[in-house]
């Protein structure tokens, strides 16, 4: 561990001089880290190469294989951003940090200087990272650099207020494979009295001046999630936020900023980021008068406060950021690799998503042992690997009006418990999964009648129901113990391999009457912490169990919940054409390897649209394949086609779930076409899925110019579903497929094709 301390060395002098920002340069008592750096494009191999500190310029530099992140301590003691972008060469100079002056008396240097983490004080008017009210009414907080340590590839910097003993530890850690940087802050009260945190954001990302930045973000609603929005940035502020108690589907905690609007997905400079937090959140994108951009993210300040007693601390969520010089496509591929190799459980050796069958659309709440066993036999016959029984198996659960909270097996539906059904499923070669909604309670339940105080509520105020249910206050330790207890009991007594963890409404009346008044707003943080701790404890004790995050569709998908769950449900809308756009949007922020996609019945319940079984399968085969159709209504031909398609999927599953995704043609807007290509990590295979909405005036299907192939390797082309165009070449170099392209034949309405390229090994 290496540590430097400005306060210990007297750099800033007495407090009154620190406030004026008088900088006295002195030498430090520890050796300078050797300025060694790997060649451009190579992975940094040692800690000292990845993180450097220059004693002379007081500058920090973090280098990855393709990215450099540089900031320094300026003459005022502030942490000032200097550079974030494509990897710099070892000899490239980096001027020391120097606080910027404003253009007039209205523009104080504290606002003109791009800071890494700023307290609300000293005239700050941009979004602060931290705002505190002290017991004496003071709200001024000016944070200066104190010291830093470098250990285990992590840089930790300590800031402190100029007079009060408030310390902030900032952590920076860059992923070795993707150069994605994880940042967070820990606020500690070292004073003698409690104080109240009113705003707390994890980190700020700064981009230099440019007049052609384009912001991308994802919006949605139930059954219409994951819509990619794009807008030019101009001076002012864009606020992305959820006040719902959870992540929310109206906007996701992800952003990407591109310098200029490129017509090609794989060209251009893109900076992107995502919050690892599953509660209420906010990301502010501020553009100043010099067209510099400042992105600050963390807990939303709305209805928020957190009291820190002396000696206590609060840690923010992680705010992840990355850079790509290969466009928005390259940015999403970096995020996918990071999520699969560093975020999800089991990473980097996680299990691939098994082919799943879920009984919901076949039976609804009307589940019983005989009916589920019959569905299991049909599912096994087509190659399904995981059988999941959905809602209706517990308590007095006949519909969605009752039973949530009473997590015992319904004795009328399952007289001998779940074991006979589970044994049957196992005998068919499948593992067994179960639907649960642990965070909710129906007022018509034994649990609510016994503990009406266990829900989020304001005393003597109405309790708003959503889907006939209320939200349990998981911030309470007794509620946390109850939820963990029944889940642990369920998993201990039954051989269950999978939980579909649902969460079907947002918060209302987010009160916590049992807590002291000054601490009641801490519910937003403590709820999520307890949720995470339940998931972590269950995974530790039942290590074979996998979990899906589901929330009325994609309303709780983020890099926080994905650290503890293996897959995510993007939308309740399973219409295969709608899903092309939904899945396209999802993959800008999240990997196909965590995206579940179901084959359901036709006509679709959402739009009444009729599509072929092949079309429905190919739409769903672009992620984790699931089947939710009512198998009791399938024909012999349906079962035969499904078995063939499941086999085809298994042959490309690794490529689709873990490979590099290229969006050859986007389905958004008025596009008649959608084409995705997934390339295996080792390059041996590419899987291409092509879709046509409707033929127009005899127009042929566009030529498909593939990407991500080895230009010198030879690949053979195999059409699995759909037809190649007459005379199409079936063996050629990677250069040929990428520049001459592939010709396929699709005509009619709602048509689809699936083909693969297989690399031939050199003799």
XYZ file of C-alpha atoms in Angstrom, residues 385-722:
338
model
C -33.528 -27.997 -19.446
C -35.356 -26.068 -16.710
C -39.041 -26.311 -15.744
C -40.477 -23.347 -13.797
C -43.826 -23.345 -12.032
C -45.180 -19.810 -11.868
C -47.696 -18.054 -9.601
C -50.502 -19.820 -7.735
C -48.751 -22.586 -5.767
C -48.817 -21.001 -2.285
C -51.197 -19.766 0.421
C -54.776 -19.054 -0.671
C -53.560 -17.888 -4.049
C -56.419 -18.338 -6.524
C -55.931 -14.961 -8.212
C -53.900 -11.808 -7.597
C -56.212 -10.572 -4.808
C -54.901 -12.827 -2.042
C -52.058 -14.933 -0.707
C -48.911 -12.844 -1.163
C -46.986 -13.022 2.081
C -48.235 -16.512 3.036
C -45.426 -18.642 1.657
C -46.591 -22.162 2.436
C -47.445 -24.750 -0.213
C -51.188 -24.839 -0.901
C -52.349 -28.228 0.457
C -55.335 -28.531 -1.890
C -53.202 -28.074 -5.010
C -50.203 -30.046 -3.728
C -51.363 -32.489 -1.022
C -47.885 -34.008 -0.650
C -45.992 -30.749 -0.989
C -43.740 -29.917 -3.922
C -41.516 -32.991 -3.719
C -43.507 -35.288 -6.068
C -43.547 -32.620 -8.787
C -39.874 -31.809 -8.310
C -38.956 -35.501 -8.458
C -40.954 -35.850 -11.667
C -39.199 -32.883 -13.245
C -35.809 -34.288 -12.255
C -36.699 -37.696 -13.672
C -37.299 -35.979 -17.018
C -33.768 -34.559 -17.007
C -34.701 -30.990 -16.062
C -34.031 -28.875 -12.993
C -36.887 -27.217 -11.150
C -37.661 -23.529 -10.652
C -40.343 -21.602 -8.809
C -41.956 -18.147 -8.989
C -41.863 -15.961 -5.865
C -42.648 -12.325 -5.060
C -41.012 -11.931 -1.646
C -41.197 -8.141 -1.235
C -44.981 -7.873 -1.544
C -48.072 -8.671 0.516
C -51.790 -8.797 -0.260
C -54.012 -7.129 2.356
C -56.004 -10.353 2.065
C -53.330 -12.527 3.667
C -52.547 -13.949 7.070
C -49.274 -12.023 7.119
C -50.931 -8.625 6.658
C -53.661 -9.345 9.148
C -50.975 -10.190 11.699
C -48.486 -7.434 10.790
C -50.213 -4.471 9.085
C -47.340 -2.289 10.274
C -44.846 -4.206 8.127
C -45.699 -2.353 4.907
C -44.433 0.995 3.682
C -46.965 3.495 5.018
C -47.574 6.872 6.587
C -49.454 6.664 9.864
C -53.146 7.489 9.603
C -52.947 7.918 5.821
C -54.440 5.782 3.011
C -52.407 2.824 1.776
C -52.451 2.793 -2.004
C -52.701 -0.675 -3.509
C -51.173 -1.649 -6.830
C -52.148 -4.981 -8.350
C -54.075 -5.553 -5.076
C -50.833 -5.580 -3.114
C -48.677 -3.442 -0.838
C -44.892 -3.231 -0.504
C -43.281 -4.771 2.568
C -40.863 -2.412 4.284
C -37.703 -4.400 3.806
C -35.727 -1.706 5.647
C -37.150 -3.150 8.881
C -34.953 -5.857 10.355
C -37.967 -7.980 11.359
C -39.310 -7.898 7.802
C -35.863 -8.697 6.444
C -35.651 -11.683 8.820
C -39.104 -12.928 7.779
C -38.386 -12.728 4.049
C -35.007 -14.414 4.352
C -36.483 -17.038 6.697
C -39.259 -18.272 4.447
C -37.029 -18.308 1.362
C -34.312 -20.204 3.214
C -36.896 -22.709 4.474
C -38.359 -23.146 0.989
C -34.936 -23.818 -0.535
C -33.769 -26.025 2.328
C -36.823 -28.284 2.201
C -37.084 -28.570 -1.593
C -34.579 -29.292 -4.352
C -35.127 -25.998 -6.169
C -32.517 -24.731 -8.623
C -34.080 -21.442 -9.700
C -36.219 -18.603 -8.369
C -38.097 -16.237 -10.638
C -38.024 -13.279 -8.234
C -40.851 -10.917 -9.192
C -41.577 -7.346 -8.054
C -44.827 -6.096 -9.520
C -45.392 -2.556 -8.353
C -43.632 0.664 -7.397
C -43.637 2.279 -3.984
C -46.320 4.530 -2.590
C -46.476 6.162 0.852
C -42.758 5.433 1.499
C -43.084 5.953 5.220
C -41.412 4.150 8.105
C -43.415 5.158 11.195
C -41.495 2.829 13.511
C -38.214 4.665 12.902
C -37.248 7.957 14.572
C -38.579 10.880 12.556
C -35.120 12.129 11.560
C -34.194 8.670 10.170
C -37.383 7.730 8.335
C -36.122 8.854 4.919
C -33.263 6.380 5.207
C -35.797 3.802 4.033
C -34.631 4.345 0.427
C -31.118 3.142 1.259
C -31.748 0.561 3.951
C -34.456 -1.191 1.914
C -32.022 -1.812 -0.936
C -29.200 -2.812 1.404
C -31.452 -5.413 3.028
C -32.646 -6.655 -0.354
C -29.038 -7.137 -1.420
C -28.151 -8.847 1.859
C -31.039 -11.331 1.531
C -29.972 -12.242 -1.997
C -26.320 -12.513 -0.957
C -27.079 -14.695 2.060
C -29.339 -17.002 0.057
C -26.694 -17.400 -2.625
C -24.029 -18.130 -0.025
C -26.080 -20.855 1.663
C -27.756 -22.304 -1.466
C -24.983 -21.999 -4.002
C -26.704 -24.112 -6.631
C -29.716 -21.773 -6.834
C -29.957 -19.257 -9.671
C -32.228 -16.215 -9.604
C -34.000 -14.085 -12.194
C -34.737 -10.408 -11.596
C -38.253 -9.690 -12.840
C -40.295 -6.556 -12.211
C -43.456 -6.265 -14.281
C -41.126 -6.573 -17.214
C -37.846 -4.654 -17.159
C -38.540 -2.288 -14.258
C -35.613 -3.407 -12.074
C -32.598 -4.072 -14.257
C -29.326 -2.444 -13.230
C -25.732 -3.308 -12.380
C -26.629 -3.569 -8.689
C -29.284 -6.271 -8.952
C -27.229 -8.092 -11.600
C -24.433 -8.659 -9.095
C -26.829 -10.970 -7.247
C -29.086 -12.377 -9.986
C -28.207 -14.481 -12.997
C -30.658 -13.161 -15.567
C -33.218 -10.415 -16.143
C -36.713 -10.298 -17.601
C -36.827 -7.413 -20.130
C -40.594 -7.115 -20.672
C -43.951 -8.785 -20.128
C -44.556 -8.102 -23.823
C -43.615 -11.339 -25.596
C -44.989 -10.408 -29.022
C -42.042 -11.549 -31.187
C -42.061 -8.491 -33.447
C -42.309 -6.036 -30.547
C -39.540 -7.957 -28.835
C -37.102 -7.179 -31.654
C -37.166 -3.504 -30.678
C -37.332 -4.204 -26.940
C -34.353 -6.549 -27.114
C -32.442 -4.134 -29.347
C -32.793 -1.385 -26.738
C -31.990 -3.703 -23.828
C -28.663 -4.700 -25.363
C -27.335 -1.151 -25.468
C -26.927 -1.405 -21.700
C -27.105 -5.128 -20.841
C -25.727 -8.329 -22.282
C -27.794 -10.812 -24.333
C -26.396 -13.413 -21.925
C -28.620 -12.094 -19.108
C -31.667 -11.310 -21.286
C -34.503 -13.838 -21.115
C -36.758 -14.131 -24.168
C -39.806 -16.392 -24.380
C -41.611 -18.120 -27.212
C -45.313 -17.682 -26.493
C -48.574 -18.354 -28.295
C -49.888 -16.935 -31.549
C -51.874 -14.743 -31.975
C -49.987 -12.735 -29.347
C -51.931 -11.607 -26.333
C -50.411 -8.146 -26.638
C -51.352 -7.211 -30.216
C -53.375 -10.107 -31.591
C -50.638 -10.571 -34.191
C -50.151 -13.983 -35.809
C -46.633 -15.220 -36.486
C -45.093 -18.568 -37.310
C -43.438 -20.717 -34.665
C -40.119 -20.316 -36.489
C -40.398 -16.516 -36.366
C -41.214 -16.627 -32.658
C -38.296 -18.923 -31.896
C -35.759 -16.921 -33.892
C -36.836 -13.723 -32.156
C -36.268 -15.368 -28.763
C -33.054 -17.164 -29.718
C -31.164 -13.833 -29.624
C -30.923 -14.045 -25.812
C -31.575 -16.656 -23.148
C -34.228 -18.886 -24.724
C -37.402 -19.555 -22.811
C -40.726 -21.091 -23.806
C -43.950 -19.882 -22.248
C -46.541 -21.141 -24.708
C -49.395 -23.425 -23.728
C -47.940 -26.756 -24.809
C -51.326 -28.391 -24.293
C -52.477 -26.710 -27.523
C -49.473 -27.553 -29.683
C -49.723 -29.887 -32.659
C -47.369 -32.739 -33.476
C -45.789 -30.479 -36.102
C -45.252 -27.758 -33.487
C -43.390 -30.148 -31.195
C -41.206 -31.378 -34.049
C -40.321 -27.831 -35.144
C -39.662 -26.735 -31.561
C -37.360 -29.682 -30.922
C -35.377 -28.828 -34.069
C -35.143 -25.148 -33.132
C -34.108 -25.854 -29.541
C -31.322 -28.045 -30.923
C -30.234 -25.275 -33.290
C -30.197 -22.822 -30.411
C -28.057 -25.039 -28.221
C -25.495 -25.234 -31.043
C -25.065 -21.427 -30.991
C -25.975 -20.705 -27.354
C -22.423 -19.887 -26.259
C -21.961 -17.551 -29.224
C -25.270 -15.744 -28.652
C -24.993 -15.426 -24.881
C -21.261 -14.757 -24.504
C -20.191 -13.486 -27.919
C -19.797 -10.008 -29.382
C -23.062 -8.486 -30.607
C -23.202 -6.464 -33.820
C -26.430 -4.683 -34.784
C -26.298 -4.913 -38.576
C -29.764 -3.406 -39.084
C -31.780 -1.873 -36.258
C -35.519 -2.587 -35.985
C -36.331 0.810 -34.475
C -38.273 3.540 -36.227
C -39.941 2.559 -39.470
C -37.444 -0.151 -40.371
C -38.859 -3.187 -42.156
C -35.747 -5.127 -41.185
C -33.829 -6.297 -38.142
C -30.500 -8.134 -38.263
C -28.154 -9.099 -35.451
C -24.838 -10.920 -35.648
C -23.138 -12.566 -32.683
C -19.482 -13.587 -32.994
C -18.013 -16.178 -30.628
C -15.241 -14.997 -28.325
C -12.720 -17.249 -30.024
C -14.037 -16.267 -33.461
C -14.897 -19.797 -34.562
C -18.567 -19.065 -35.185
C -20.967 -16.270 -36.068
C -24.745 -16.521 -35.671
C -26.935 -14.206 -37.760
C -30.661 -13.615 -37.195
C -32.558 -11.690 -39.874
C -36.184 -10.513 -39.761
C -38.577 -8.946 -42.247
C -41.714 -7.095 -41.223
C -43.304 -6.817 -44.675
C -42.116 -6.911 -48.256
C -42.651 -3.632 -50.107
C -43.042 -3.360 -53.920
C -40.880 -6.372 -54.617
C -37.859 -4.830 -52.902
C -35.160 -7.459 -52.214
C -33.802 -7.966 -48.715
C -30.742 -5.769 -48.054
C -27.278 -7.209 -48.506
C -25.823 -8.103 -45.095
C -22.287 -6.895 -44.476
C -20.980 -8.903 -41.537
C -18.583 -7.665 -38.886
C -16.101 -8.908 -36.334
C -14.639 -11.702 -38.489
C -11.004 -12.590 -39.109
C -10.415 -11.134 -42.593
C -7.866 -13.826 -43.449
C -9.783 -16.853 -42.198
C -12.086 -18.971 -44.360
C -15.698 -19.414 -43.216
C -18.406 -21.745 -44.455
C -21.989 -20.471 -44.510
C -24.875 -22.633 -43.251
C -28.527 -21.673 -43.631
C -30.595 -23.221 -40.807
C -33.900 -21.378 -41.217
C -34.848 -19.309 -44.253
